[in-house]
XYZ file of C-alpha atoms in Angstrom:
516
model
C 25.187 9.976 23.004
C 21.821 8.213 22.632
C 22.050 4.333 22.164
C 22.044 2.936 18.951
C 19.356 0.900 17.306
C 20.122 -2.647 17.742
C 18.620 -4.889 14.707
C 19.825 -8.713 13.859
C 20.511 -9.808 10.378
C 18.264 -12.876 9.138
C 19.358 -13.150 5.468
C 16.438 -13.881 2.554
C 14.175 -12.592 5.539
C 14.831 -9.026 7.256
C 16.298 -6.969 9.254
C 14.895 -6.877 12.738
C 10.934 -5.775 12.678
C 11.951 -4.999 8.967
C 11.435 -7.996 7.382
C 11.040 -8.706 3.709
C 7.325 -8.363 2.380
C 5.975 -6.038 4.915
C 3.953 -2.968 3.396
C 4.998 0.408 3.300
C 1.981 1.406 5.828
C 3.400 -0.824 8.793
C 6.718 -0.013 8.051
C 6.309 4.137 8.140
C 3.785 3.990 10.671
C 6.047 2.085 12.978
C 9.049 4.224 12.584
C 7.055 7.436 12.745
C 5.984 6.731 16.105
C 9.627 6.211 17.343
C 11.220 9.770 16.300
C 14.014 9.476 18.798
C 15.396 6.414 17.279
C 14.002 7.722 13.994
C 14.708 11.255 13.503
C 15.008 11.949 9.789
C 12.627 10.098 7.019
C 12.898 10.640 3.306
C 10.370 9.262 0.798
C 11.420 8.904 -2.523
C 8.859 8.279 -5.261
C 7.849 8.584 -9.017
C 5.587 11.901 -9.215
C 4.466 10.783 -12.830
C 4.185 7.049 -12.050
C 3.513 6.355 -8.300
C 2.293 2.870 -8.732
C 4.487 1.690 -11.458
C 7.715 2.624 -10.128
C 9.230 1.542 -6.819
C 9.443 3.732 -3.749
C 12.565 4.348 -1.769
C 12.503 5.465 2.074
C 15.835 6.496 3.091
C 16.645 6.634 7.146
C 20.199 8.240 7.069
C 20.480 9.233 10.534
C 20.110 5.017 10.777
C 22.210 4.099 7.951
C 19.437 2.274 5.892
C 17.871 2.384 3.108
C 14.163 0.644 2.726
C 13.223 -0.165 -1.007
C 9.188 -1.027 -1.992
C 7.432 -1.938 -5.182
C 4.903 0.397 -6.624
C 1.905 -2.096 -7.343
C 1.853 -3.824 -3.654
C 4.146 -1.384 -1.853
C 5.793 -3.982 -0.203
C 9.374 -4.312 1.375
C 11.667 -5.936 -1.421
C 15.290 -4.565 -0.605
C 17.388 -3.883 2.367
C 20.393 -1.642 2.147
C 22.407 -1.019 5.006
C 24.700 1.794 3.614
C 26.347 2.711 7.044
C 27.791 0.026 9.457
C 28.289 2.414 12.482
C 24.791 3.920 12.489
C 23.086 0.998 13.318
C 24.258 -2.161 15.716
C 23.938 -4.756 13.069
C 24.482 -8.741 14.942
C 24.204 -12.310 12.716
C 23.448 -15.034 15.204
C 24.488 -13.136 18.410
C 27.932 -12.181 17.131
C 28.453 -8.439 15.988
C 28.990 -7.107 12.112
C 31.631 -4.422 13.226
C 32.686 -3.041 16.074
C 30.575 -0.159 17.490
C 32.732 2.281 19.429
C 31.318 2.836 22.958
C 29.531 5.896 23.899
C 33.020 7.393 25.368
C 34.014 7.519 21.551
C 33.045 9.962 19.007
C 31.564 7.996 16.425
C 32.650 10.282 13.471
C 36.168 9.120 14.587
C 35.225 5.443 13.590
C 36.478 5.262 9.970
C 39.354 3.554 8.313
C 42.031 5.639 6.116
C 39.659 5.218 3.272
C 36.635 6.121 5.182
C 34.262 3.217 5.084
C 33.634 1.375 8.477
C 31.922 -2.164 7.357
C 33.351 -5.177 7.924
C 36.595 -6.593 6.252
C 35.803 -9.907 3.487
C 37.890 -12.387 6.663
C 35.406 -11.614 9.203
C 32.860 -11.888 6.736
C 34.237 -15.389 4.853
C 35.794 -16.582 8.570
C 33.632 -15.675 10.977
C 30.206 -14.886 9.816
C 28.936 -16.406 6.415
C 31.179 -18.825 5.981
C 32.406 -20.017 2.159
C 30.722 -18.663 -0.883
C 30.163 -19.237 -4.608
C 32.189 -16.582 -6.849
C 30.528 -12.993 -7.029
C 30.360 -10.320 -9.526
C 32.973 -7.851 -10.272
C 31.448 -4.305 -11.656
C 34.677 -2.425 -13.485
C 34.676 1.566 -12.545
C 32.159 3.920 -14.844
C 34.827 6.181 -15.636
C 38.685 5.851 -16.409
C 39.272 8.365 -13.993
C 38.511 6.055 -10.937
C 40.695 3.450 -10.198
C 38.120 1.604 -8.074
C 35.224 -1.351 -8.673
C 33.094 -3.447 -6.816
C 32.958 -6.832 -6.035
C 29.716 -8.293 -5.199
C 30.342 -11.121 -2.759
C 26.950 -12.943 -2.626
C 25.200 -15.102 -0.135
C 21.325 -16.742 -0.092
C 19.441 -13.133 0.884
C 22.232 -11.697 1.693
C 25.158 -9.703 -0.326
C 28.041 -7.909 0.557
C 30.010 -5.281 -1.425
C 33.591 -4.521 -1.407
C 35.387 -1.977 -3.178
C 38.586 -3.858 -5.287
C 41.309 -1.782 -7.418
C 40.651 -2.030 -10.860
C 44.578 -3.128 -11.367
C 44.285 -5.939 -9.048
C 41.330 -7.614 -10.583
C 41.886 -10.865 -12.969
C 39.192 -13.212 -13.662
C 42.038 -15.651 -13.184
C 42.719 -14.901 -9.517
C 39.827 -16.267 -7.082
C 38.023 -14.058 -5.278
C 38.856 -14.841 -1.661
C 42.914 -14.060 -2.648
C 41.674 -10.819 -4.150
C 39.066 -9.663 -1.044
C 41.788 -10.599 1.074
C 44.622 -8.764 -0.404
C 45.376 -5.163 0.434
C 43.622 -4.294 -2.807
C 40.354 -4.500 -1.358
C 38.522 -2.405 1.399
C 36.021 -2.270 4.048
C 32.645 -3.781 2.923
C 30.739 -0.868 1.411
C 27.471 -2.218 2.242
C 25.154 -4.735 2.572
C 21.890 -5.808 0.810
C 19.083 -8.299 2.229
C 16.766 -9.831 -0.046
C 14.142 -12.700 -1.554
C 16.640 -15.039 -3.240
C 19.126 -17.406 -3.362
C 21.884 -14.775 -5.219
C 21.633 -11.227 -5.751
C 22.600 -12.270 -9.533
C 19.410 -14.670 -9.573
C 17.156 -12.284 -7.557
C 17.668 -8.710 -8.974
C 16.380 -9.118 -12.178
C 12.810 -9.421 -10.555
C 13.487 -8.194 -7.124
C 10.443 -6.415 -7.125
C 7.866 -8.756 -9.280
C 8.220 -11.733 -7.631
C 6.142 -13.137 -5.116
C 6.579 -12.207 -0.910
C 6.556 -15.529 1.607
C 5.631 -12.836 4.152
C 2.212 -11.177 5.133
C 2.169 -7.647 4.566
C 1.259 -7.136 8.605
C 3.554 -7.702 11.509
C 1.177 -9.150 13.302
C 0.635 -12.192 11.097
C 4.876 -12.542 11.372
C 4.750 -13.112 15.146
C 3.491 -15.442 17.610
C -0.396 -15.749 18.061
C -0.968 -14.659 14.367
C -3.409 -17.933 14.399
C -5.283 -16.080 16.465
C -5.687 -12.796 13.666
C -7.617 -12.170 10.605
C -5.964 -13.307 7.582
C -4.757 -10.165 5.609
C -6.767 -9.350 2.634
C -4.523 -9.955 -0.744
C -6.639 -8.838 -3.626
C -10.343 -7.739 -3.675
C -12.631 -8.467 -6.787
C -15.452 -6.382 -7.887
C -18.084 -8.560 -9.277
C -21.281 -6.088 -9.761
C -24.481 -6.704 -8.925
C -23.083 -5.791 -5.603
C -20.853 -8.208 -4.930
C -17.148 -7.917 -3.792
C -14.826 -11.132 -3.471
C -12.480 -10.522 -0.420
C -9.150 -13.085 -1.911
C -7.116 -13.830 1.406
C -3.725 -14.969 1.800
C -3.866 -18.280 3.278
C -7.501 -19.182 3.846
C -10.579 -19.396 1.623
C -12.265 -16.042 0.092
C -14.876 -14.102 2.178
C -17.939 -12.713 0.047
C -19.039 -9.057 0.728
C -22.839 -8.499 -0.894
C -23.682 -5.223 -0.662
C -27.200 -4.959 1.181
C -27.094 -7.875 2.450
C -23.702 -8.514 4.551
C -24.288 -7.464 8.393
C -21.783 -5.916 10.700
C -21.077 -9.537 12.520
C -20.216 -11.013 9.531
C -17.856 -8.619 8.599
C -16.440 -9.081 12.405
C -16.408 -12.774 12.446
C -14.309 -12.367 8.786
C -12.128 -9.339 9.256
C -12.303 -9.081 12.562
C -12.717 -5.716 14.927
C -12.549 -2.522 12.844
C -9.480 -0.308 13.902
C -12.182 2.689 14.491
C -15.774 3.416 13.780
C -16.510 6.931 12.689
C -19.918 7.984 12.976
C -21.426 9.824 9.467
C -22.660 13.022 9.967
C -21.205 15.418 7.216
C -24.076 16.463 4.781
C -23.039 19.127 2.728
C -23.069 17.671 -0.795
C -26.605 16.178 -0.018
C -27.423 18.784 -2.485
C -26.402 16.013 -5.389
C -28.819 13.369 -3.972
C -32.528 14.310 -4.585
C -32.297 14.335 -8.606
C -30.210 10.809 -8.078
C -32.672 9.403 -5.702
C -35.499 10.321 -8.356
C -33.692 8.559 -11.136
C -33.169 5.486 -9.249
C -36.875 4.723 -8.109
C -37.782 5.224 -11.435
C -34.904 2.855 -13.430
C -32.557 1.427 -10.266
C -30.611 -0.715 -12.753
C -29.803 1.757 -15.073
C -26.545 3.044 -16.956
C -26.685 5.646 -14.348
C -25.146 5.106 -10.857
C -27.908 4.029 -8.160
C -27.970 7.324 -6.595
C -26.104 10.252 -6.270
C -25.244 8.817 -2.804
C -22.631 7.113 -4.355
C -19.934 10.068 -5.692
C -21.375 12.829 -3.078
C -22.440 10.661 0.415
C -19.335 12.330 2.741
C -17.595 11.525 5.406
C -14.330 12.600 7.607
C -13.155 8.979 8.185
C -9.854 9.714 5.811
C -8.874 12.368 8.251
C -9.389 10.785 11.279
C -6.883 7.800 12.575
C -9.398 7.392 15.680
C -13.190 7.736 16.232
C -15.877 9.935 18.109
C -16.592 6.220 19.535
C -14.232 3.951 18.557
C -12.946 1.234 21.672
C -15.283 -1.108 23.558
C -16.227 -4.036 21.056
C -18.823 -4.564 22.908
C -20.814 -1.503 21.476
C -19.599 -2.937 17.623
C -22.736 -4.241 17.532
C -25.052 -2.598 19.231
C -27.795 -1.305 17.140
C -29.536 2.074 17.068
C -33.288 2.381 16.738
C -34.067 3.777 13.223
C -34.461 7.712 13.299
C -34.573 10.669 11.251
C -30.518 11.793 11.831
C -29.526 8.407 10.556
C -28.130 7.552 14.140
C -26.905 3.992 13.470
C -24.714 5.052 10.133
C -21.091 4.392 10.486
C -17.520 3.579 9.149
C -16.204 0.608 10.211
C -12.516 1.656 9.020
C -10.043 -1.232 8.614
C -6.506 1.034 8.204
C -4.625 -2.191 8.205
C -6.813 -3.867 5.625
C -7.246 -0.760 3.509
C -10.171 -0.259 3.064
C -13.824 1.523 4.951
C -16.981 -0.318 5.233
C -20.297 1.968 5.346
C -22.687 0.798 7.459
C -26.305 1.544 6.653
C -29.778 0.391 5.671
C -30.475 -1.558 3.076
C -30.252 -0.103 -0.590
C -30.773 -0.752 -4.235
C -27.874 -2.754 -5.315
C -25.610 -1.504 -8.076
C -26.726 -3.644 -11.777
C -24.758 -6.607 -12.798
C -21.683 -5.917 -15.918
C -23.288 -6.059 -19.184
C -20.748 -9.007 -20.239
C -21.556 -10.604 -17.102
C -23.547 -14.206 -17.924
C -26.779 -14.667 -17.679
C -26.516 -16.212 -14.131
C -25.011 -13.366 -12.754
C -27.568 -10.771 -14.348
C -30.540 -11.660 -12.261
C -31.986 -8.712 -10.342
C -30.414 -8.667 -6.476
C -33.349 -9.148 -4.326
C -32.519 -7.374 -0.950
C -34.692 -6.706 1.409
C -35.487 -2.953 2.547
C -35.547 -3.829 6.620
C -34.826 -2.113 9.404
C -31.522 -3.808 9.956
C -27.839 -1.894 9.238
C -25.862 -3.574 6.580
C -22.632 -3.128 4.525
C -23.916 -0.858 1.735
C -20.827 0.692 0.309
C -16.932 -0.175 -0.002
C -13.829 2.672 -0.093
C -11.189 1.018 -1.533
C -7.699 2.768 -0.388
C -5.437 3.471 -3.225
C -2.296 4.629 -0.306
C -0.824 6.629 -3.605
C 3.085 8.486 -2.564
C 2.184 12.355 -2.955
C -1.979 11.799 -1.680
C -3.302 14.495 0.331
C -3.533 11.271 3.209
C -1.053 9.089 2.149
C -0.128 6.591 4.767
C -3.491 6.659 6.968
C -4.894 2.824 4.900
C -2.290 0.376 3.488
C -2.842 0.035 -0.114
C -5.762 -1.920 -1.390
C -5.697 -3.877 -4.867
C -8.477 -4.323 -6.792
C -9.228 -5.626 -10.213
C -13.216 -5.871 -11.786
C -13.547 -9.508 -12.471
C -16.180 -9.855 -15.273
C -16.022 -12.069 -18.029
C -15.109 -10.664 -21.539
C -14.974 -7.178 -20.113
C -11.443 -6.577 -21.623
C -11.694 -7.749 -25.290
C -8.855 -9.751 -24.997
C -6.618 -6.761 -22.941
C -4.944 -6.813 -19.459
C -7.213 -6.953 -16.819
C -8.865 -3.846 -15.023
C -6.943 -3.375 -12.030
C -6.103 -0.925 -9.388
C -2.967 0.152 -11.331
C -4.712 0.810 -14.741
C -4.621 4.364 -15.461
C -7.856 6.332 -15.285
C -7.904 6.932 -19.042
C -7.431 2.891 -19.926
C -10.446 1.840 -17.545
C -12.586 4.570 -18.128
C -11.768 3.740 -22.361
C -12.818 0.363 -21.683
C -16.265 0.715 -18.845
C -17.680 3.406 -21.196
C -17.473 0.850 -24.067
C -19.618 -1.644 -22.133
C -21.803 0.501 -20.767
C -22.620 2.239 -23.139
C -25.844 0.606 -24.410
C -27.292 1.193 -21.098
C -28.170 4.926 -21.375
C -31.092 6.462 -22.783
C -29.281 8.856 -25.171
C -26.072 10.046 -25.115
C -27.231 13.066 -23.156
C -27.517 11.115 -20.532
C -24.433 9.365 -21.114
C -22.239 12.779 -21.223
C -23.928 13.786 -18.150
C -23.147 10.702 -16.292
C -19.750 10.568 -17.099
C -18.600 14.298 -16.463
C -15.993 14.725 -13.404
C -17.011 16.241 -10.409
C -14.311 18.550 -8.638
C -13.074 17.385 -4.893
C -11.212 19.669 -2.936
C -8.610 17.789 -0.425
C -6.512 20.512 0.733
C -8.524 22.605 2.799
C -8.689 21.210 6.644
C -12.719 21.862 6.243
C -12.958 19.732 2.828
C -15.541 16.579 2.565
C -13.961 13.449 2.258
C -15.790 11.133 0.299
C -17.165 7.299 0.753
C -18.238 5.795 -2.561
C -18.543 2.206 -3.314
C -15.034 2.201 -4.669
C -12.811 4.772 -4.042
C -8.611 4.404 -5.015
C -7.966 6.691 -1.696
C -8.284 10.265 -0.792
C -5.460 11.680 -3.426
C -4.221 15.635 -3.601
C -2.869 17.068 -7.058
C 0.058 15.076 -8.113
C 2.006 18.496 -8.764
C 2.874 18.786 -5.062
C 6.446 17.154 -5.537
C 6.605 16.190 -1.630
C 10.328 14.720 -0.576
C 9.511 14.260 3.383
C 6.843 12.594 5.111
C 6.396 16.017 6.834
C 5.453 18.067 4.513
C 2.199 19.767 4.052
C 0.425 18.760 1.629
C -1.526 22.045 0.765
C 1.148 24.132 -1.314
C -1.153 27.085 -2.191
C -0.694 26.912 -5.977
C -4.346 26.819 -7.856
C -5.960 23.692 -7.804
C -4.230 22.151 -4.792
C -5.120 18.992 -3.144
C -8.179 19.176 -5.915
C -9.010 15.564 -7.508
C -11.794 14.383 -9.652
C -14.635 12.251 -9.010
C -16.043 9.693 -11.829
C -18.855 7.542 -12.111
C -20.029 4.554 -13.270
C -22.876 1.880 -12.227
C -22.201 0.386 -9.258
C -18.131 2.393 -9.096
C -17.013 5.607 -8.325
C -12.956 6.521 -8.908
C -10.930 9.257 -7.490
C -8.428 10.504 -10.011
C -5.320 12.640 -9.518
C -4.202 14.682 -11.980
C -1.397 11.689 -12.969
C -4.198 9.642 -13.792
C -3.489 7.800 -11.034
């Protein structure tokens, strides 16, 4: 028999590399690399309502059970539901007793089959005393068994009590240590100083960890701050809000390679742009935008069709040496110097190009903010376009970005409404853009036109992927009701990995058929 994982308990903090805040990305692409140690992952997620509700990944050949929020996709909840799978230690002294490998391990279990640890070793030996719990009755007369919640700061414990033995009036260390209770059940690590103060908003409440591992360790002084939220601005410019350091400002057109080096550091991979087969779309766009660039209409068509493979690749044609990062190519007809600069651990892909019209200013923007971007058509590559990784459960490429958050920070641009963020849905933030936009457009021809979706196909392995200024990830049809991480995501049912394009001045979204 293999040897187990060995992971020690820090409660209100983690569980080994697991620890409390980290994002779903790190934490799937970690264990996906290690298939001997992890051989079996389920995902569990809302189909209808990926981003509001959290996500569950379940590792039962490990014993644990990994909960995340929907909006951040962050680590919020640590359930250890099997003592015996895992070697579980609290300051160098063991949780149970592991059989060695001489012993079957299915032969570990006490008469009523649960193998934690018993409430002395935990009140004794381990924790130490505690404030009273919380006892939860049986759901049905027919069981003669609760639960009693024995609670520590980030850490709880529960223990299965007979219902006859229970009396508010007896203390709970005379009842956990009578023969009325059992084995601990399992154990829970979390943000908080009581799982009865923390679980009512386990999963809203702020993380005192990065999302990386990286920034967790030793040397993280010496790595880019992670980005936290990123605000669109128009007129081209993007607000990049970090965690613990000031804000970095993107302008589109303007912002060079070394800038975005100096402030994110390295990319992960460059991919070089070379796929043209929607250039098709561009000439009427092109057209349109010499004539009226700051019109209701987006810049140019280069904006919802420009394609790329970067969301199917996890390395590059010439990714590696940073020394090439910046090396620039001379100016030539095939577009040589044009690349992705993709930052999977940022979430988000940088398009490298010349210099372009920049996208108008929001209509409620102030007067300030409305003046006409003066960029420079040179000879020099810039950052001309943003993708903005969405990460949504159920995407035809979920798990290649960590999620990106967003929100369009314009004065007055919601009447008085929530914010437009990265978890509106579709219909909401289209509702409200159209409103302000909509005295932009010559005549509502035009408008209709503009606004009409334009079909992507993400299931076939020779499909376009798409880079457009903001882009919430490269999403398949939300009817593919995928349990594993292994699944394919092409079922073969009509429609398929299909999403919808939609634009707008200066944005482009990528819609699943949840609206998501």
């Amino acid at each position: 028999m293999s040897k187990l994982l060995s992971l020690p308990i820090v409660p209100g903090k983690g569980l080994g590399f697991l620890i409390l805040g980290i994002s779903l990305h790190e934490v799937l692409t970690r264990i996906k690399a290690q298939p001997h140690i992890y051989p079996t992952i389920d995902f569990v997620y809302s189909p209808q309502q990926p981003l509001a509700e959290p996500s569950v990944l379940h590792l039962p050949v490990n014993g644990l059970r990994l909960h995340f929020d929907g909006p951040d996709q962050r680590l919020r909840l640590i359930e250890v539901q099997d003592f015996t799978k895992t070697h579980l230690s609290y300051k160098n002294m063991d949780l149970v007793k592991i059989p060695d490998s001489k012993t079957s391990q299915s032969t570990y279990s006490t008469p009523d089959g649960l193998t934690g640890p018993l409430f002395r070793h935990v009140y004794h030996k381990l924790m130490g005393p505690a404030f009273p719990g919380e006892y939860i009755p049986p759901s049905s007369c027919q069981s003669g068994t609760g639960l009693y919640i024995l609670s520590y700061p980030g850490i709880a414990f529960t223990f299965p009590l007979q219902h006859s033995a229970w009396s508010p009036d007896i203390d709970f260390v005379s009842l956990l240590s009578s023969n009325a209770a059992s084995h601990a059940k399992s154990l829970a690590i979390f943000n908080g100083s009581s799982w009865q103060e923390a679980r009512g908003d386990l999963f809203l409440r702020a993380c005192p960890n990065p999302r990386s591992l990286a920034l967790s360790s030793r040397g993280k002084e010496l790595r880019p701050d992670e980005i936290d939220l990123v605000k669109i601005r128009g007129n081209g410019k993007i607000e990049m809000t970090r965690r613990s350091t000031p804000p970095f400002i993107i302008t589109l057109s303007e912002t060079t390679p070394q800038d975005l080096i100096t402030e994110l550091g390295p990319p992960d991979a460059i991919y070089r742009k070379n796929d043209r087969r929607l250039s098709i779309h561009k000439s009427h766009g092109r057209n349109r935008s010499f004539k009226r660039p700051y019109s209701a209409s987006p810049a140019n068509y280069d904006d919802i069709t420009d394609t790329d493979q970067s969301s199917i690749h996890t390395a590059t044609d010439d990714s590696g040496a940073e020394d090439n990062l910046l090396k620039k190519d001379e100016r030539n007809g095939d577009l040589s110097a044009e690349c992705f600069y993709n930052y999977f651990h940022h979430g988000f892909d940088v398009f490298i190009s010349y210099p372009t019209f920049q996208s108008p200013p929001f209509p409620t923007s102030s007067s300030d903010q409305r003046m006409s971007p003066g960029s420079k058509i040179t000879d020099r590559v810039v950052a001309t376009k943003l993708l903005l990784h969405a990460n949504i459960p159920g995407s035809y490429p979920f798990n290649r970005y960590r999620r990106s958050r967003w929100v369009i920070d314009s004065p007055a641009i919601h009447d008085g409404n929530s914010p437009l963020t990265s978890e509106t849905p579709f219909a909401d933030l289209s509702h409200y853009l159209k409103k302000i936009w909509k005295g932009t457009y010559v005549n509502e021809s035009e408008e209709k036109s503009l606004q009409r979706g334009m079909v992507l196909n993400r299931g076939w392995g020779d499909s376009p992927g798409s880079s457009c200024e903001l882009l919430g990830g490269w999403e398949e049809s939300a009817d593919t009701q995928r349990k594993g991480i292994g699944n394919s995501a092409n079922n073969g049912g009509p429609g398929s990995g299909n999403t919808e394009l939609f634009g707008f001045p200066g944005l482009v979204f990528e819609v699943l058929k949840n609206d998501a």
